[in-house]
Each structure stands twice: as structure tokens, then as C-alpha cells.
Coordinates of C-alpha atoms in Angstrom, one line a residue:
X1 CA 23.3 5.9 -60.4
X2 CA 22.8 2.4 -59.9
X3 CA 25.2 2.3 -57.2
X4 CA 23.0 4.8 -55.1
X5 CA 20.0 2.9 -55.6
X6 CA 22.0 0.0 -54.2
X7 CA 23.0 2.0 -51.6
X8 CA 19.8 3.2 -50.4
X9 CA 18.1 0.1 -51.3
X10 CA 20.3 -1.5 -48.2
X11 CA 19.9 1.0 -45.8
X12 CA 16.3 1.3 -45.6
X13 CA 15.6 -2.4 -44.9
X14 CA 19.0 -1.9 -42.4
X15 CA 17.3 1.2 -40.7
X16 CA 13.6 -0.2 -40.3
X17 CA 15.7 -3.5 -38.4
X18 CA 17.8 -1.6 -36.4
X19 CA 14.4 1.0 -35.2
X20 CA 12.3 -2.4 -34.2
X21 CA 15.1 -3.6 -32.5
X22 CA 15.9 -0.4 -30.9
X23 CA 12.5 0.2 -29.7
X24 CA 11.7 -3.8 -28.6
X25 CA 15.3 -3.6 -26.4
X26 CA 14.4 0.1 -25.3
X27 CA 10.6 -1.0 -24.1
X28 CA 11.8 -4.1 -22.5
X29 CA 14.3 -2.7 -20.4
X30 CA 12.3 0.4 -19.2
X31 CA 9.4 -1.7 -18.7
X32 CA 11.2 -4.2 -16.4
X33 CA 13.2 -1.6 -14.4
X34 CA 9.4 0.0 -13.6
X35 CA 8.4 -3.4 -12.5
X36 CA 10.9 -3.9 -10.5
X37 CA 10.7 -0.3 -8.9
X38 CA 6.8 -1.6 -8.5
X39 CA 7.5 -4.6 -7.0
X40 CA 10.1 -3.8 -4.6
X41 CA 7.9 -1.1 -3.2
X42 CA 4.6 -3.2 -3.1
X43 CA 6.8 -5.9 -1.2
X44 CA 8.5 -3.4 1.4
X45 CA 4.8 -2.1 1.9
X46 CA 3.1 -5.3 2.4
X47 CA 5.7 -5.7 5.3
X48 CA 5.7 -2.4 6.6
X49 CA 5.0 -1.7 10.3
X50 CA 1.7 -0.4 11.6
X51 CA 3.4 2.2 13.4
X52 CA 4.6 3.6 10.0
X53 CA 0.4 3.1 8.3
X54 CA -0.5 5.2 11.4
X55 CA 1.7 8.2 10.7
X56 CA 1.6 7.9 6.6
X57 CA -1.2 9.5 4.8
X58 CA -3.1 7.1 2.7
X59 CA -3.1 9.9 -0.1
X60 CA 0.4 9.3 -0.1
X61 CA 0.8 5.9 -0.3
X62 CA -1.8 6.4 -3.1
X63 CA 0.1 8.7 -5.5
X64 CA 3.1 6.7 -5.1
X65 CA 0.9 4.1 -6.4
X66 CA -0.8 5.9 -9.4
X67 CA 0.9 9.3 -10.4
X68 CA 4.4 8.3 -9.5
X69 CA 4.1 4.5 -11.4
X70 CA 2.4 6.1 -14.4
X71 CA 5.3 8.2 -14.5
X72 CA 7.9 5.2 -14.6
X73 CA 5.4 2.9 -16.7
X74 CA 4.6 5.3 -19.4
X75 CA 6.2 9.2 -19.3
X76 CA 9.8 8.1 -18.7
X77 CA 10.6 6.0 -21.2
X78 CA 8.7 7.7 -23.9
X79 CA 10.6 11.0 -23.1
X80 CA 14.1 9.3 -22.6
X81 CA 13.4 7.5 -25.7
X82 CA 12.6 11.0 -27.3
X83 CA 15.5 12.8 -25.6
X84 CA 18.4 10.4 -26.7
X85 CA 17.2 10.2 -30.3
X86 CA 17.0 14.0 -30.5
X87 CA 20.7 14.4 -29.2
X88 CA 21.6 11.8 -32.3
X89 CA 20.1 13.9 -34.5
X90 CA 21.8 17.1 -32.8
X91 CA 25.2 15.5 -32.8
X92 CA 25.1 14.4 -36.2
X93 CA 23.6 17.9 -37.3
X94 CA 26.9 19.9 -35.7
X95 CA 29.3 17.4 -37.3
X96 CA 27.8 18.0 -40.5
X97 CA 28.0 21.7 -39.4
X98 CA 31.8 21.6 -38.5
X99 CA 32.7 19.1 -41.7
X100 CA 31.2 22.0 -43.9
X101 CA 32.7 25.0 -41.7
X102 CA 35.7 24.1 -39.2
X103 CA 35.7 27.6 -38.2
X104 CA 32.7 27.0 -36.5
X105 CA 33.6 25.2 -34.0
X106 CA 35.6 28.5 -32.8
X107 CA 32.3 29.7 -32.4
X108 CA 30.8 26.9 -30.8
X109 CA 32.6 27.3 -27.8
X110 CA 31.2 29.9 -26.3
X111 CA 28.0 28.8 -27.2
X112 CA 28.7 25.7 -25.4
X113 CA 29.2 27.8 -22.1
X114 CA 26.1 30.1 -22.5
X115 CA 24.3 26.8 -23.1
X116 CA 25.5 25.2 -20.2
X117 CA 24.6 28.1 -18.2
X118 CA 21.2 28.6 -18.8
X119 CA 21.1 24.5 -18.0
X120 CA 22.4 25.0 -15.0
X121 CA 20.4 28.1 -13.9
X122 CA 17.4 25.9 -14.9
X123 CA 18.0 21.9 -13.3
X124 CA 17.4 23.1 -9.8
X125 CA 14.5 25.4 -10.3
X126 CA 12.6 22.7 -12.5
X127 CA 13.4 19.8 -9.9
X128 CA 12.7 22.0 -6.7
X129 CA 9.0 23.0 -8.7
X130 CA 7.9 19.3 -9.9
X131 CA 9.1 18.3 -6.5
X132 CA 6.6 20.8 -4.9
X133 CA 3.8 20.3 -7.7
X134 CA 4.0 16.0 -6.3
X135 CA 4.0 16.9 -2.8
X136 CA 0.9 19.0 -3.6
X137 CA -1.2 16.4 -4.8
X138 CA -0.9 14.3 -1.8
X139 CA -3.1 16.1 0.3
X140 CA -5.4 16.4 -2.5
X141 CA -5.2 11.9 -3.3
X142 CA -5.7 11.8 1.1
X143 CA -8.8 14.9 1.1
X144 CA -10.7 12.9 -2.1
X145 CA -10.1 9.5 -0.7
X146 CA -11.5 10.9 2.9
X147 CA -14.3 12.2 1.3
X148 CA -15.4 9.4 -0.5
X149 CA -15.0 6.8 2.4
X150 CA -17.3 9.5 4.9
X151 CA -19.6 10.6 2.1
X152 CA -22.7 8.6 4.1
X153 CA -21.6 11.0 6.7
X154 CA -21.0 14.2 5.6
X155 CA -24.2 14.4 3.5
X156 CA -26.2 13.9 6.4
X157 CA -24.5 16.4 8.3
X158 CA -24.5 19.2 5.9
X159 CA -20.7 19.1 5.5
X160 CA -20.4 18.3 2.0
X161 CA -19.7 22.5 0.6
X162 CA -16.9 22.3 3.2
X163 CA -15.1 19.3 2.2
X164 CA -15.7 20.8 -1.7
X165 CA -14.3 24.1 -0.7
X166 CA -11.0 22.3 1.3
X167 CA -11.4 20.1 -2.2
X168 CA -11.0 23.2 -4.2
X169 CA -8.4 24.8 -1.7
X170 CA -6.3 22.0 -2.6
X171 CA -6.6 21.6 -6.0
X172 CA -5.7 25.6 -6.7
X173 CA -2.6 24.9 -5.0
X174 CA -1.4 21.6 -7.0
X175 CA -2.8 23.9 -10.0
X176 CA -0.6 26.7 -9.0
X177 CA 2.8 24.9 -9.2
X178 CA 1.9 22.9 -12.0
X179 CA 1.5 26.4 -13.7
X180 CA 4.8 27.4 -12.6
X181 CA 6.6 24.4 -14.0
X182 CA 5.4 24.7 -16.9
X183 CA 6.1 28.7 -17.1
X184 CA 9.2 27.7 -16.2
X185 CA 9.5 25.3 -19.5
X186 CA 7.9 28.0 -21.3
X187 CA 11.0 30.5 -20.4
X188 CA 13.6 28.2 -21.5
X189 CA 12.3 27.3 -24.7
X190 CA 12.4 31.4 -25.5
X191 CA 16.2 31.5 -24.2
X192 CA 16.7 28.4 -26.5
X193 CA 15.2 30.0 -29.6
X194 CA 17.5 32.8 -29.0
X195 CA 20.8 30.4 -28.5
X196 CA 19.1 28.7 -31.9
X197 CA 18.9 31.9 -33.8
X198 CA 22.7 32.9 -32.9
X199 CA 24.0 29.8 -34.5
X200 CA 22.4 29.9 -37.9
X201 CA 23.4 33.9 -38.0
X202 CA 26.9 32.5 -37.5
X203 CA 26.7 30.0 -39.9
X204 CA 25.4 32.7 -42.5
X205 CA 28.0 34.9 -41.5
X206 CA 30.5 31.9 -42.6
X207 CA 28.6 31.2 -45.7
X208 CA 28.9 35.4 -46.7
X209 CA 32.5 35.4 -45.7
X210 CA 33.5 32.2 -47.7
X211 CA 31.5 32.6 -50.6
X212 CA 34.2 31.8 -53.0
X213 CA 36.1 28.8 -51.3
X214 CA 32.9 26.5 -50.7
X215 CA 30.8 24.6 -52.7
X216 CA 27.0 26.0 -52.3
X217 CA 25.6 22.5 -52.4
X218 CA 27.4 22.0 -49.2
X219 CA 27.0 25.4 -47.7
X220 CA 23.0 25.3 -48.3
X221 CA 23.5 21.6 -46.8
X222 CA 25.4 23.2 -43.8
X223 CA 22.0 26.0 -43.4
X224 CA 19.3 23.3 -43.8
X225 CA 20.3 21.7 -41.0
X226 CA 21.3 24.6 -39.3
X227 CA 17.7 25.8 -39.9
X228 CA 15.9 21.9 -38.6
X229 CA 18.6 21.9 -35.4
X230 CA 16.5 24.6 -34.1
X231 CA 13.1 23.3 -33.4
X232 CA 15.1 19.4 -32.7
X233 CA 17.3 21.4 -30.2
X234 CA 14.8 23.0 -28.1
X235 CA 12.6 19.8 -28.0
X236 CA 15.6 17.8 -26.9
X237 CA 16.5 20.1 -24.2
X238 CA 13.0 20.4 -23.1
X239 CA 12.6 16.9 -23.3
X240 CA 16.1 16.9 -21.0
X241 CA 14.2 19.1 -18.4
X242 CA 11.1 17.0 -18.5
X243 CA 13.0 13.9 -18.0
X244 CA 14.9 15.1 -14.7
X245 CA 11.9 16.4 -13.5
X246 CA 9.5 12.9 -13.8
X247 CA 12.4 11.4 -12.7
X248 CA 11.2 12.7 -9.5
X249 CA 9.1 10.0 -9.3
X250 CA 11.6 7.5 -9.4
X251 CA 13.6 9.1 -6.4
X252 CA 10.2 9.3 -4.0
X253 CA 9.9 5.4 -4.9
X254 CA 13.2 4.8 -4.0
X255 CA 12.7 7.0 -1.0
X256 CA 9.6 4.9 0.0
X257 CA 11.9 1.2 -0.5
X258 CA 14.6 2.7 1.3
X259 CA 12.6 3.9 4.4
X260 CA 9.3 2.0 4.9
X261 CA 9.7 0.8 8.3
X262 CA 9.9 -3.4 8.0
X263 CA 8.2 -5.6 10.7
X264 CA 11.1 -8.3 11.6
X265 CA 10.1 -11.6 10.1
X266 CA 13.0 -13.6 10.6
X267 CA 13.3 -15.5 14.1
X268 CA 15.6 -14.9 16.6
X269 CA 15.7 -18.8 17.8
X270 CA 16.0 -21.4 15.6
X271 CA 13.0 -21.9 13.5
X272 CA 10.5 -24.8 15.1
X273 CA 8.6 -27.5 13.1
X274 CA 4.8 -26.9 11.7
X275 CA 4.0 -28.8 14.6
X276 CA 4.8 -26.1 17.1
X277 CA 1.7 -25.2 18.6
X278 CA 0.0 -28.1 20.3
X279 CA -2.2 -26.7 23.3
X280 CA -2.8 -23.0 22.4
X281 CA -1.7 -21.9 25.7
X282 CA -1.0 -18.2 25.6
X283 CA 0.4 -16.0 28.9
X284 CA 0.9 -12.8 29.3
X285 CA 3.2 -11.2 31.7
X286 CA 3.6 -7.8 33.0
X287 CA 2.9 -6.4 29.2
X288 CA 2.5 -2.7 28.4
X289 CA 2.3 -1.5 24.9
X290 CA 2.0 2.0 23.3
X291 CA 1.2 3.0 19.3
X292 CA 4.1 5.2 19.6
X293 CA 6.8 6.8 21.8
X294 CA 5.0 9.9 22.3
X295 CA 1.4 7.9 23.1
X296 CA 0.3 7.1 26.6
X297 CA 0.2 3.6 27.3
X298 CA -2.2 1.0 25.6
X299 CA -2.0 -1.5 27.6
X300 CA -0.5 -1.3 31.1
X301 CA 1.2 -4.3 32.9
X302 CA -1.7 -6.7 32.5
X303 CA -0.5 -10.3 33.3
X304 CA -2.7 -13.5 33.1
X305 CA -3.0 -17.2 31.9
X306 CA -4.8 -19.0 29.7
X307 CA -5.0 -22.9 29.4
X308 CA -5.3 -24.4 25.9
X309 CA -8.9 -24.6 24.7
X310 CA -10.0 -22.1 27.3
X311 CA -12.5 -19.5 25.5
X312 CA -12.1 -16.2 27.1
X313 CA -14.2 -13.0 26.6
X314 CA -12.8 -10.0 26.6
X315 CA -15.4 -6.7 27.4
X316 CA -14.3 -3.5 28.4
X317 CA -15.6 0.3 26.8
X318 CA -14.3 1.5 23.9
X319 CA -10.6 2.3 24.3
X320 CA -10.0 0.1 27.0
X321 CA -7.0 -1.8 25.5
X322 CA -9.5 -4.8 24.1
X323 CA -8.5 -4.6 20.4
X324 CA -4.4 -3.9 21.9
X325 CA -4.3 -7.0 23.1
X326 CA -5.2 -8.4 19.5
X327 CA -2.1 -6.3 18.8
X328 CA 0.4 -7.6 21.2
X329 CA 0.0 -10.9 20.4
X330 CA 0.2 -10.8 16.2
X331 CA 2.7 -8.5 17.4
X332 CA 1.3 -5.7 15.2
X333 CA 3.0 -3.2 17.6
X334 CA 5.8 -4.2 19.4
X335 CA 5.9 -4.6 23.6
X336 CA 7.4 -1.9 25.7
X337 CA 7.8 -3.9 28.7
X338 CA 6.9 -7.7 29.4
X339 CA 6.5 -10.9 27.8
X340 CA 3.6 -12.7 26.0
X341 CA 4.2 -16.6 25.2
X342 CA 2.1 -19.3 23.5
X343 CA 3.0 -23.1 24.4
X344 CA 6.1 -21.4 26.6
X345 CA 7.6 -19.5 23.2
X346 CA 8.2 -16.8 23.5
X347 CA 6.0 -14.4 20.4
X348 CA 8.9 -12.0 19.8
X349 CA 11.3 -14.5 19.1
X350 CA 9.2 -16.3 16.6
X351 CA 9.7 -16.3 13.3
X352 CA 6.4 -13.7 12.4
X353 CA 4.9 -16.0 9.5
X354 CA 5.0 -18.7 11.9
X355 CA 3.3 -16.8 14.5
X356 CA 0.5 -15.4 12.7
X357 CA -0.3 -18.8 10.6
X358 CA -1.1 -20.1 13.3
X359 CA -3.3 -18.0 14.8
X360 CA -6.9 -17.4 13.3
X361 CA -8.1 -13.8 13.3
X362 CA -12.0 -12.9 12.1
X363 CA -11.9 -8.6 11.9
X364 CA -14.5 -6.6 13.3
X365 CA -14.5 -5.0 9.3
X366 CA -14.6 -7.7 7.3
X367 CA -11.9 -8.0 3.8
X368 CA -13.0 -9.8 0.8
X369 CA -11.3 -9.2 -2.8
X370 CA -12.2 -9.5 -6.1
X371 CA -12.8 -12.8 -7.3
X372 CA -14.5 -15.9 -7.2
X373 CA -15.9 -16.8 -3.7
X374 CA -13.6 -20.2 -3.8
X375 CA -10.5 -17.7 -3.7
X376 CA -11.7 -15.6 -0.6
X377 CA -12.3 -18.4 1.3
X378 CA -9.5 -20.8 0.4
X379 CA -6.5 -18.1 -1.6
X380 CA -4.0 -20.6 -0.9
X381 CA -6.2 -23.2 -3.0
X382 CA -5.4 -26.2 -0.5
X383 CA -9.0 -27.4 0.8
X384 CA -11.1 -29.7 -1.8
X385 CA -14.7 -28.5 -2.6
X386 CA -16.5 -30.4 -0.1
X387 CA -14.3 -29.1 2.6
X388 CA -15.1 -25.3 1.7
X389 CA -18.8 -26.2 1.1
X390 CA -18.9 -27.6 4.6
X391 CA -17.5 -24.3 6.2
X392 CA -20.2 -22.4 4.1
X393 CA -22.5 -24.1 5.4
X394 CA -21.2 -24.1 8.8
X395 CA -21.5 -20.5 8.6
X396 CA -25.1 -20.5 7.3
X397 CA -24.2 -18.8 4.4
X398 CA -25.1 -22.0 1.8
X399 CA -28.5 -21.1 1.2
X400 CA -27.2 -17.3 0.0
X401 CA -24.8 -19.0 -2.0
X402 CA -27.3 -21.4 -3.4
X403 CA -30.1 -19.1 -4.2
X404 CA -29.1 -15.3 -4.4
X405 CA -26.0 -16.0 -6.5
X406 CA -26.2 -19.2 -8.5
X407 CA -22.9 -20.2 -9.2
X408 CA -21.9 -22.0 -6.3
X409 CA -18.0 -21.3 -5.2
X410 CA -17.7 -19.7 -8.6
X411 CA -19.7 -16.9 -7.5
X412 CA -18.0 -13.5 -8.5
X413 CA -17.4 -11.2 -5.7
X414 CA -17.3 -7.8 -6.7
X415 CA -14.4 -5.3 -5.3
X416 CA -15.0 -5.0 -1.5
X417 CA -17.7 -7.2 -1.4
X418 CA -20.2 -4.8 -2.5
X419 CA -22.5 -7.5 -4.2
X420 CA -22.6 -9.0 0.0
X421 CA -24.0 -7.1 2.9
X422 CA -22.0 -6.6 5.3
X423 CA -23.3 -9.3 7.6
X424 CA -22.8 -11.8 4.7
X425 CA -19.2 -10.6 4.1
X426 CA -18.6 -11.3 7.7
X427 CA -19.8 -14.9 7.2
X428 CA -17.4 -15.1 4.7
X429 CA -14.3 -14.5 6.4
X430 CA -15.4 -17.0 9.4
X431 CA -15.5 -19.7 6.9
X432 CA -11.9 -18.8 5.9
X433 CA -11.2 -18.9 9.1
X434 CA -12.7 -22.1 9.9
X435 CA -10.8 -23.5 6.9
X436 CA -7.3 -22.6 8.4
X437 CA -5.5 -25.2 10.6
X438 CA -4.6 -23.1 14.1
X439 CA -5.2 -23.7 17.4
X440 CA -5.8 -19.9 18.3
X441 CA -9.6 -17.4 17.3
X442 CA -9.4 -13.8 17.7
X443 CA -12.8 -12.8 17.7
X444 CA -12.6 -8.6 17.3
X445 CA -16.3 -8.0 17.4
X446 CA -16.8 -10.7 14.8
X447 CA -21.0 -10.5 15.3
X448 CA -21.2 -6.7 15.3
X449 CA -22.7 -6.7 12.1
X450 CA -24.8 -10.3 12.7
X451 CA -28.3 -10.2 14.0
X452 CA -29.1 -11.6 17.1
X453 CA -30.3 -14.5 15.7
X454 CA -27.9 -15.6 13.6
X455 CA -24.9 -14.2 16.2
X456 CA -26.7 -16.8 18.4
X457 CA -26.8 -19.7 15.7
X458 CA -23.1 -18.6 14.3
X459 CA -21.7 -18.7 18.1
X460 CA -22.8 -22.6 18.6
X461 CA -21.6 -23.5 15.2
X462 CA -18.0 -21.8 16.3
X463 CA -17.9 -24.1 19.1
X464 CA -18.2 -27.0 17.3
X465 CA -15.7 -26.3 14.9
X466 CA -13.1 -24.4 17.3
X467 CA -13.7 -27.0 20.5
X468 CA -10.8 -27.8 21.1
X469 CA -8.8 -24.1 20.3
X470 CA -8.1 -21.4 22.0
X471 CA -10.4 -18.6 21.6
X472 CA -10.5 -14.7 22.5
X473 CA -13.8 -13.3 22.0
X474 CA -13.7 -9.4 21.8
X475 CA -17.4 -8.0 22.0
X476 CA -19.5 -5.4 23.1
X477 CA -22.4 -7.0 23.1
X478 CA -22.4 -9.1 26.3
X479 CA -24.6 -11.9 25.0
X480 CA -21.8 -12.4 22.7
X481 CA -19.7 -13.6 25.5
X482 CA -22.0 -15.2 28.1
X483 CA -21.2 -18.5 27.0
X484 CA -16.9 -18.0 27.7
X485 CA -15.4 -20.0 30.2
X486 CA -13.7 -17.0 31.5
X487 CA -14.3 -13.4 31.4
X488 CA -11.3 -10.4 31.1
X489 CA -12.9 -7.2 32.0
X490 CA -10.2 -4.3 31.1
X491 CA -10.4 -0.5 31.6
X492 CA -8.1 2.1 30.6
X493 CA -5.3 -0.6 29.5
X494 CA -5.6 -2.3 32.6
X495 CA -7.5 -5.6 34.3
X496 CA -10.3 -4.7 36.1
X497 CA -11.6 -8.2 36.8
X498 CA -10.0 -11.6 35.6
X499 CA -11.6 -15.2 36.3
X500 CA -13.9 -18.0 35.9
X501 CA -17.6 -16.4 34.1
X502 CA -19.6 -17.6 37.1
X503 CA -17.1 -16.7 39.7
X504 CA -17.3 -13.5 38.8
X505 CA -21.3 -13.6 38.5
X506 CA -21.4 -15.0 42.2
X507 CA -19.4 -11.8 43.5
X508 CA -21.7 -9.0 44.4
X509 CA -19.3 -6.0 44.1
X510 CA -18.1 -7.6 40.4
X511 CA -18.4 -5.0 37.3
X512 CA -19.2 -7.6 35.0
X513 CA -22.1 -9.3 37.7
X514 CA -23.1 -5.4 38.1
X515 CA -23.6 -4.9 34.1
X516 CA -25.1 -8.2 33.2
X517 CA -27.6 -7.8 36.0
X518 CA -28.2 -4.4 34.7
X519 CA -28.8 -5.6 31.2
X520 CA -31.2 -8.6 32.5
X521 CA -29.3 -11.3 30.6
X522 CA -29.9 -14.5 31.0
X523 CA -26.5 -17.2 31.5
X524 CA -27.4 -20.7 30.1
X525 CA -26.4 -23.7 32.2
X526 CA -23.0 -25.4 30.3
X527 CA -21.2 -27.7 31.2
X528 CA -18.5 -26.1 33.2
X529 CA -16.5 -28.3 34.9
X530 CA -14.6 -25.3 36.3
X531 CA -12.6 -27.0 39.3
X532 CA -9.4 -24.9 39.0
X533 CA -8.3 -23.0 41.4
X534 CA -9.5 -19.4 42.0
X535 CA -6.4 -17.9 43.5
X536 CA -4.7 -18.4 40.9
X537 CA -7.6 -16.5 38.6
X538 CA -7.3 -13.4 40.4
X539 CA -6.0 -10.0 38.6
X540 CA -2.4 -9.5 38.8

């Protein structure tokens, strides 16, 4: 008696070790394979094409994000923990079985095979139905995040009941197969049941046919477990089913690492020193450029030169190729045909970080993250406090600071911005632009949101800080441009007029003369000293 309470004594202590040890290894190796699924995807996103943003849904790029992670965070390991410990308890069940009853494992061979038949009848309907059920609820993700980014408009329009009843339309369907998968979990755990039921009649049958040869402790034992293997088998095989099914998930993440279109990083000329851009000279020659192979052309063998710490406005209407050319130099979208160079390099053989660190951009739609207002202006954390209160104020954006929000660079900034208004968010992200060290502004409508006023005032602060860069000014509003040294007047992806701003004001028949005259704007007298010569101004 003693000796069993020894016994027992050691193994529980032995069993509660060897669970937390199971379960710490278990949750740490699950945990860090979904991170690095995570990871790996996030990464190959973050360097994914445009092209490949234009032609992916972002409700797709949003359940890989949230459904699919949850599932490799949270479902996956939980149900393979639940699966593999079940089995245990399976295996040990049957040996227990066939120490009590060899003759049963005569038996258990066909078993096996019907087993393995209705397993095999049910992987590829269960896979081919989850698959279906996730494919369903991108369109749903892509419909509920379109509706809430154009919910200003579609109120005003009357529109909402349509986008609810496409809303609806959608959501029966992902509701549909969801039902189906489960039916189909449903109709194995019957079939199970039934594969259950036919063991412990056999066992009973082996117990009534060998009543006299074994020991009824052991044949009860034999029963018992018999009797607890059927709910343990059916929730192992179900969890089985589950797991190749969530596991789903795994192979659409892997899908998305392995074919996410990557932008080319890596130089194809030896890499140049931080020093490489000196003059901000940028040239363009012969370039055309298309979002795609079967799109018409973007931009359409536009040439022309641009000194260093030349400031050039660019007009044109809206899908004239303005914003393309914004494109073709970050090389957002590759070049069909031509060449574009800064300092006489060559942008497609640059190494791409070093290309677009050196190049200031300030977005028509401006980005701020959630934080402190320090990070969105300096995230690389490399300018001291009285630099980034000098681009605040440069902006005209201390006395917001100062007095609406009250703590200074430790301001909080809400997700989006939300706590800014737009105009203020736009301020923003010209004094991280002012804080970078390049020798290149893109402007992409940069004042759209600005006043007059303070478009005016922002303007003269901009050329004090970026005097001697290199700046492309891409606007709509012509005042916004009336102070560039030359003007680059594009329509349908071509030049329409290129040269010196008051050449092209002297010229009667000049579009841009025509439309400021129209508009009864006023040019102020700078000093241009603009003594170059105009053939060599002229559109290519």
C-alpha cells in the first residue's frame, strides 16, 4: 500500500512538470513561427510594387492581416495542441485495448480502412469549403472598408440602403459556406459515432466470448476506456479536420510571401557615397510610362532639363501625367522607354533607398501616425529639440502646438491625425520634410488643403529653407506656382509648353500666358536673373 502512495506521490509532481513544460515549449514555438509568418509578410508588403497595390483589393490584404493572423496566433495552436494530446490518449486507450484483448486487433483492421476512408472522402471537401468560406470574406473586409472611407459621400447621395443591401449580399454568401463547413463537421462526427459504437460492440462481443479466461477487473478496464475513446475519438478527428482546414490560413500567407511583387532595392552599379547628390540636377529623356501593360500610356516621351536649385512648376488638368512624373522619378512604376538621371546617375540603377532618401516628397493627402508629434516629424529620432521646434515654427504651426494642444513635441496624435485638421496635418508633414537633408521637393499639391493665406505665407517660408534645392511644385491652383522659375505645362502625358515663367508669359499664343490672363493673376517682380538660353528651353 505504501508503495502505491509512493508511486503516485512521484508521478503527480512529475506530470504537473512535464504539462508546464509541455505547454511553455508548445506556446513558444507556435507563437514564434506566427511571428515570423507575420513578419515576413509585413516585410514583403512594405516592399511590394505599386503595380501589385493597384490590382490587390485592400479587403484582401486586410483579412490576411486580421482573420488569417488570428488564425495562426490563437486557433492553430490551441487546436494542434488539442489534436496531438487527444491522439495520446487514443493510442494509449487501444494499447490498453489490445493488452486486454489481442484478438482485437484482428478487428481493428478493418476498422482502420473504413476509418481512413471516410478521412479521406472528407480532407478535400473540408479544405475546398474553408478555402471558399476565406475567399468569401474578402469582398466583404474590401465592401465595409469602401463604405466606411465614402460614408461622407454616400449619405449625402442617398446611397447608403445600396451599399447595406451589397453589405448584406455579401455577408449571406460568407454565411452560406460557413454553414456548409460546418454541416460538413456535423456529418462526420455522426459517421464517427457510428465507427465508435462498432468498436465497443466488438469489445463486448470479446468480453461475452471470453468470459471464463479473463479477469473482469481487466475486461471492465478494457470497456471503460472503450466507452471514454468515443467522445475523445471524435473530438480528436474533428479537431484533425479543423486543423487542416485553419491551416488554410497559413498557406494564403505563404502564398502572399511567395508572390507579392518586390520593388528592386539593390543597385545595379556599385553603391555611391551619402554624398552623392550635390546639385539636384534631374533630366529626363524621351520617358514614357504606363501603370500597367494593358494601360495607355502615362506619360509619353517627354524630355527636359533641369539645373540644380531651379524650382519648376508643373500645371496641367487632371490626368495629364503631373502626379506620373512624381512616379518616374521615386520610380514608383518602372519606365517603358527612356531615361531619367539626377547629377548624371542614372535613377534605375540606383540603389532605391538611396534614391528616395534623398529626395523630399510632401503628399497631396497628408500621413501622420499614432504617436507623439516629435515621432511624426523626426521617426528616425536624429534632429535635437530646437531643430524640430524651428521647422514647426517655420511651418506656422507653433502657435497650434503651443496653445490648442499643450504639450509641446509630446503632443499625442491620435490615429490618422484625427485630433489635426487636415490643413494642420499638412503642416506637419512639411516640417518633416524640412527636417530631412535632400537636395530634391516634390510638391504634389502640398497647399490644396491650405488657405490662401497661409499657402502664401507657407510658400516664402519654403523658399527660405529649400533655396538652394531642387523643387517640383505640382498644383492646381496657379498662384501656387507663379513664383517658379520655370513652368511645365503637360497635357494628356505630354509637354505642351516648357520654359522660363516669363518667357512663356511674354508669348501671346502660350496656354499658360492664356490661363493666367484668364484668371487675372498677378506675377510679383523676383529676382530672376534668367540669362540662359531659350533654345535650349523649348519642348522636345
Amino acid at each position: 500500500m505504501n508503495s502505491f502512495a509512493i508511486v503516485y506521490g512521484l508521478t503527480v509532481p512529475l506530470v504537473i512538470l512535464t504539462t508546464v513544460l509541455k505547454a511553455y515549449v508548445f506556446v513558444r514555438v507556435t507563437l514564434r513561427a506566427s511571428e515570423h509568418l507575420h513578419n515576413t509578410m509585413f516585410k514583403r508588403l512594405m516592399h511590394g510594387t505599386m503595380r501589385w497595390f493597384d490590382i490587390t483589393p485592400v479587403g484582401r490584404v486586410i483579412n490576411r492581416f486580421s482573420k488569417d493572423i488570428d488564425e495562426t496566433d490563437t486557433k492553430i495552436p490551441f487546436t494542434l495542441d488539442t489534436m496531438l494530446q487527444n491522439l495520446c490518449f487514443i493510442f494509449a486507450y487501444l494499447i490498453i485495448i489490445a493488452w486486454v484483448f489481442p484478438w482485437f486487433l484482428i478487428a481493428a483492421v478493418p476498422l482502420a480502412g473504413i476509418f481512413i476512408l471516410f478521412i479521406g472522402c472528407f480532407r478535400g471537401g473540408i479544405r475546398s469549403l474553408k478555402r471558399i468560406e476565406n475567399n468569401t470574406r474578402s469582398p466583404l473586409f474590401s465592401h465595409i472598408s469602401a463604405s466606411v472611407r465614402g460614408k461622407s459621400v454616400l449619405r449625402p447621395f442617398g446611397k447608403t440602403k445600396v451599399f447595406v443591401e451589397r453589405m448584406k449580399h455579401l455577408l449571406d454568401q460568407n454565411s452560406c459556406w460557413l454553414f456548409m463547413f460546418q454541416s460538413a463537421m456535423r456529418w462526420l462526427a455522426v459517421w464517427l459515432d457510428m465507427l465508435v459504437v462498432i468498436v465497443v460492440f466488438v469489445i463486448s462481443v470479446f468480453m461475452i466470448g471470453l468470459a471464463g479466461y479473463i479477469d473482469p477487473a481487466y475486461a471492465g478496464m478494457a470497456l471503460t476506456y472503450a466507452l471514454q475513446m468515443s467522445g475523445i475519438f471524435q473530438f480528436a478527428v474533428r479537431m484533425h479536420a479543423e486543423f487542416e482546414s485553419k491551416m488554410i490560413s497559413v498557406e494564403r500567407i505563404n502564398y502572399y510571401i511567395d508572390n507579392i511583387e518586390q520593388e528592386q532595392l539593390s543597385a545595379c552599379q556599385p553603391t555611391l557615397d551619402a554624398c552623392w547628390l550635390t546639385e539636384g540636377a534631374v533630366s529626363f529623356k524621351n520617358v514614357s510610362l504606363r501603370y500597367g501593360e494593358d494601360k495607355q500610356l502615362a506619360l509619353k516621351n517627354v524630355s527636359f532639363d533641369v539645373a540644380g536649385g531651379e524650382k519648376i512648376g508643373i500645371i496641367g488638368r487632371t490626368g495629364s501625367g503631373k502626379s506620373s512624373l512624381v512616379s518616374a522619378l521615386l520610380r514608383l512604376y518602372p519606365i517603358c522607354e527612356g531615361t531619367i538621371c539626377i547629377d548624371s546617375h542614372d535613377v534605375t540603377l540606383l540603389d532605391l533607398r538611396q534614391l528616395r532618401c534623398k529626395i523630399g516628397v510632401i503628399p497631396q493627402d497628408p500621413v501622420l501616425f499614432s504617436g507623439t508629434l516629435r515621432f511624426n516629424v523626426d521617426p528616425q529620432g536624429k534632429c535635437s529639440d530646437m531643430q524640430l521646434w524651428k521647422a514647426i515654427e517655420t511651418v506656422q504651426l507653433k502657435h497650434v502646438v503651443e496653445q490648442k494642444m499643450g504639450n509641446g513635441l509630446d503632443t499625442r496624435i491620435e490615429q490618422g491625425g484625427r485630433n489635426f485638421s487636415v490643413g494642420e496635418r499638412q503642416l506637419v508633414c512639411m516640417a518633416r520634410a524640412f527636417l530631412q537633408n535632400v537636395s530634391i521637393f516634390l510638391l504634389d499639391e502640398a497647399t490644396a488643403h491650405l488657405d490662401s493665406a497661409t499657402d502664401h505665407s507657407v510658400q516664402r517660408c519654403f523658399d527660405d529653407v529649400a533655396k538652394k534645392c531642387t523643387v517640383f511644385i505640382i498644383a492646381h491652383r496657379l498662384n501656387s506656382v507663379m513664383a517658379c522659375d520655370k513652368i511645365l505645362y503637360l497635357e494628356d502625358g505630354q509637354i505642351l509648353e516648357w520654359g522660363y515663367r516669363n518667357d512663356l508669359l511674354a508669348r501671346s499664343d502660350s496656354r499658360f500666358a492664356q490661363t493666367v490672363t484668364a484668371l487675372g493673376l498677378g506675377v510679383s517682380k523676383d529676382d530672376d536673373d534668367e540669362n540662359g538660353d531659350d533654345d535650349d528651353d523649348d519642348v522636345q
